[in-house]
Amino acid sequence: MEKAQLTFNGMNLEMPIIEGTEGEKAIDISKLRQETNMITLDVGYQNTGSCMSSITFIDGDNGILRYRGIPIDELAEKASFSEVAYLLIYGNLPNKEEQQLFSSRLTQNSMIHEEMLRFFDGFPPTAHPMAILGTMVNSMSVYYTDYYTEDFQAGTFDLMAASLISRIRTIAAYSYKHSIGEPHVYPKRDLKYASNFLYMMFDSPVNPYVPDPDIERALSTLLILHADHEQNCSTSTVRLVGSSMANLYASICAGICALWGPLHGGANQKVIEMLEGIKQDNITIQQCISSAKDKGSKFRLFGFGHRVYKNYDPRAKILKEYCEKIFKKYNYQDPLINIAMELEEAALKDEFFIERKLYPNVDFYSGILYRMIGIPTDMFTVMFAIGRLPGMIAQWKEMHDAVPLKIGRPRQIYTGSNLRHYLPMDERK
Ligand code: SDX
């Protein structure tokens, strides 16, 4: 095994080098504090691995993304979302029996407890659907106690996972119906995952939902492209919360909350708002590029840049091509895609973006496709959460499968006051 040497103050510490199956290397510092009484400091964890994982591989320099070794473009083109969910959670594509059992579990768990419907009455119609989603997912631990337990080994994981994956789309669709003052629509047992979601979203007593295989495939593709992305901010949150033995619902709720941030999953909503603002205020592309480079400006080019990808995000590439293909087929016009493409073209030619290796990420084109499907802008991050859920669950399971389970507890370097004592009020300045 290769080793790294740390020499400090006359001390010399050897640390093992770990190599992954794709040749990535890490210095294992597990014994650093014990041997040196020192820790490492890495704000934002830019150089720090939290775990070893066999779920998703990203090569950021070459724009490669694979789920359990299978390239994302193959899965986006050929797989169903439930197959990808199974692949991420259990490690392989399901065979016929496994797919039938998983699908039946999704169908059997597609309704939420009738009493949970009352929760929606407590939310104003203007409530952001991510706030509703987090609340309702956490509340599932109150209603699905028959297969909720802190004891991960209790064999209830499979049902909790299917319950969450199925019910998250029901909760999302109900939150939309609540926002437009329409009665919620119950799921159907003969519809596939994406179709059932669209049915619950867009069917109504006066306007029946008209299935469209292309639109259903577009949604499945969006969900597949979002299904996992190794140790991103929200999935790392799921792992950290789960490491305390909090139940799966609570862990996923925490992940949903982390995903909401505009620097992360909330960026897809911000991209559309940015593009709409550019169109509405007649801002030129060059003005956008200049503002994006101006540290003093509040303007940020949402949908651009990535902590890991220093090349084109393969998901953005697939989504851009998908938009062009389906827009042409339907002769669908959306001025925002033209603005997005002009922005991308200008940014990719600009030294500031080239030097910092800033490319479009998954959020840059996803919103344009959600718009075509008819999803309201404030639900875009909810759609991200629905897609990402299998990955969050897979990462939570992988952490619990690892023995022993170590609670996540980062250290710090203290920079506050040295020892001082309590002062009575009349002695304080
Ligand atoms: C997701 O991690 C994942 O895998 C996430 C995700 C997933 O699937 O889970 O891929 C989903 O979250 C995608 C990212 C969505 N966020 C956005 O689109 C928001 C806009 N992007 C940036 O905020 C930023 O690029 C981040 C947050 C995505 C990454 O931040 P980093 O890695 O901390 O990079 P940084 O902010 O330190 O930027 C490095 C430089 C800085 O300039 P300098 O200080 O070197 O001069 O690049 C600049 C930044 O100012 N920069 C941008 C920019 N992104 C980075 N400048 C203008 N516009 C941008 N979008």
Tab-separated table of N, CA, C and O in Angstrom, residues 1 7 22 41 66 68 82 94 98 119 160 231 247 264-265 272 298 300 302 329 333 345 354 368 373 391 401 417-418:
chain	number	residue	atom	x	y	z
A	1	MET	N	0.860	-1.192	0.000
A	1	MET	CA	0.000	0.000	0.000
A	1	MET	C	0.902	1.250	0.000
A	1	MET	O	1.863	1.329	0.753
A	7	THR	N	5.500	15.369	7.849
A	7	THR	CA	6.611	15.706	8.761
A	7	THR	C	6.310	17.049	9.402
A	7	THR	O	5.994	18.011	8.710
A	22	GLU	N	-11.832	3.502	-9.627
A	22	GLU	CA	-11.578	4.308	-10.832
A	22	GLU	C	-10.272	5.089	-10.696
A	22	GLU	O	-10.067	6.085	-11.385
A	41	LEU	N	-8.104	21.268	8.324
A	41	LEU	CA	-9.165	22.272	8.180
A	41	LEU	C	-9.445	22.410	6.684
A	41	LEU	O	-8.517	22.576	5.902
A	66	ARG	N	-21.811	8.148	-13.662
A	66	ARG	CA	-22.315	6.769	-13.788
A	66	ARG	C	-23.020	6.378	-12.495
A	66	ARG	O	-22.524	6.660	-11.401
A	68	ARG	N	-23.842	3.231	-10.329
A	68	ARG	CA	-23.443	1.816	-10.174
A	68	ARG	C	-22.719	1.322	-11.436
A	68	ARG	O	-22.902	0.193	-11.867
A	82	SER	N	-38.135	3.852	-12.088
A	82	SER	CA	-38.177	2.865	-10.992
A	82	SER	C	-37.008	1.882	-11.130
A	82	SER	O	-36.431	1.457	-10.114
A	94	PRO	N	-32.955	-4.335	-11.648
A	94	PRO	CA	-33.809	-5.425	-11.160
A	94	PRO	C	-34.091	-6.446	-12.263
A	94	PRO	O	-34.231	-6.052	-13.430
A	98	GLU	N	-37.861	-9.025	-9.415
A	98	GLU	CA	-37.518	-7.899	-8.516
A	98	GLU	C	-38.257	-6.619	-8.953
A	98	GLU	O	-38.764	-5.865	-8.120
A	119	PHE	N	-53.325	18.162	7.063
A	119	PHE	CA	-52.142	19.038	7.227
A	119	PHE	C	-52.191	20.160	6.189
A	119	PHE	O	-51.788	21.285	6.457
A	160	MET	N	-40.023	1.091	3.820
A	160	MET	CA	-39.866	2.536	4.068
A	160	MET	C	-39.383	3.209	2.784
A	160	MET	O	-39.879	4.263	2.393
A	231	GLN	N	-21.690	12.748	-3.034
A	231	GLN	CA	-21.772	13.398	-1.723
A	231	GLN	C	-22.055	14.895	-1.839
A	231	GLN	O	-21.375	15.729	-1.233
A	247	ASN	N	-34.405	8.342	12.085
A	247	ASN	CA	-35.061	7.449	11.127
A	247	ASN	C	-34.968	8.001	9.708
A	247	ASN	O	-34.587	9.157	9.490
A	264	HIS	N	-27.851	25.324	-4.483
A	264	HIS	CA	-27.943	23.868	-4.699
A	264	HIS	C	-29.211	23.559	-5.504
A	264	HIS	O	-29.369	24.104	-6.585
A	265	GLY	N	-30.110	22.783	-4.971
A	265	GLY	CA	-31.284	22.381	-5.747
A	265	GLY	C	-32.221	23.533	-6.071
A	265	GLY	O	-32.955	23.491	-7.056
A	272	ILE	N	-34.799	30.065	-13.951
A	272	ILE	CA	-35.971	30.544	-14.702
A	272	ILE	C	-36.293	31.973	-14.301
A	272	ILE	O	-36.560	32.842	-15.146
A	298	LYS	N	-25.002	41.857	-7.327
A	298	LYS	CA	-25.779	40.789	-6.680
A	298	LYS	C	-26.121	39.685	-7.701
A	298	LYS	O	-26.525	38.602	-7.362
A	300	ARG	N	-25.961	36.678	-10.041
A	300	ARG	CA	-25.159	35.436	-10.163
A	300	ARG	C	-25.733	34.645	-11.321
A	300	ARG	O	-26.955	34.594	-11.496
A	302	PHE	N	-27.060	31.834	-12.275
A	302	PHE	CA	-27.540	30.559	-11.729
A	302	PHE	C	-27.556	29.495	-12.828
A	302	PHE	O	-27.770	29.787	-13.993
A	329	LYS	N	-40.153	18.724	-32.159
A	329	LYS	CA	-41.239	17.772	-32.454
A	329	LYS	C	-42.594	18.418	-32.229
A	329	LYS	O	-43.553	18.211	-32.981
A	333	GLN	N	-42.452	26.762	-28.623
A	333	GLN	CA	-41.564	27.931	-28.539
A	333	GLN	C	-41.457	28.392	-27.092
A	333	GLN	O	-42.475	28.464	-26.399
A	345	GLU	N	-23.503	30.470	-24.699
A	345	GLU	CA	-22.509	30.715	-25.768
A	345	GLU	C	-21.562	31.845	-25.371
A	345	GLU	O	-20.350	31.717	-25.480
A	354	ILE	N	-13.951	30.724	-18.603
A	354	ILE	CA	-13.019	29.696	-19.090
A	354	ILE	C	-11.967	29.422	-18.016
A	354	ILE	O	-11.704	28.289	-17.638
A	368	ILE	N	-36.412	24.712	-18.025
A	368	ILE	CA	-37.067	24.967	-19.322
A	368	ILE	C	-37.918	23.764	-19.724
A	368	ILE	O	-39.024	23.892	-20.245
A	373	ILE	N	-43.456	20.891	-19.577
A	373	ILE	CA	-44.336	19.839	-19.024
A	373	ILE	C	-45.531	20.469	-18.297
A	373	ILE	O	-46.596	19.866	-18.179
A	391	GLY	N	-31.496	8.304	-4.647
A	391	GLY	CA	-30.067	8.454	-4.339
A	391	GLY	C	-29.839	8.743	-2.875
A	391	GLY	O	-28.952	8.149	-2.229
A	401	ASP	N	-25.350	0.180	6.189
A	401	ASP	CA	-24.820	-1.181	5.934
A	401	ASP	C	-23.366	-1.285	6.406
A	401	ASP	O	-22.872	-2.362	6.685
A	417	SER	N	-12.631	33.979	22.335
A	417	SER	CA	-11.938	34.551	23.500
A	417	SER	C	-11.187	33.468	24.260
A	417	SER	O	-11.669	32.343	24.391
A	418	ASN	N	-10.052	33.834	24.813
A	418	ASN	CA	-9.390	32.936	25.756
A	418	ASN	C	-10.133	33.007	27.088
A	418	ASN	O	-11.078	33.792	27.233
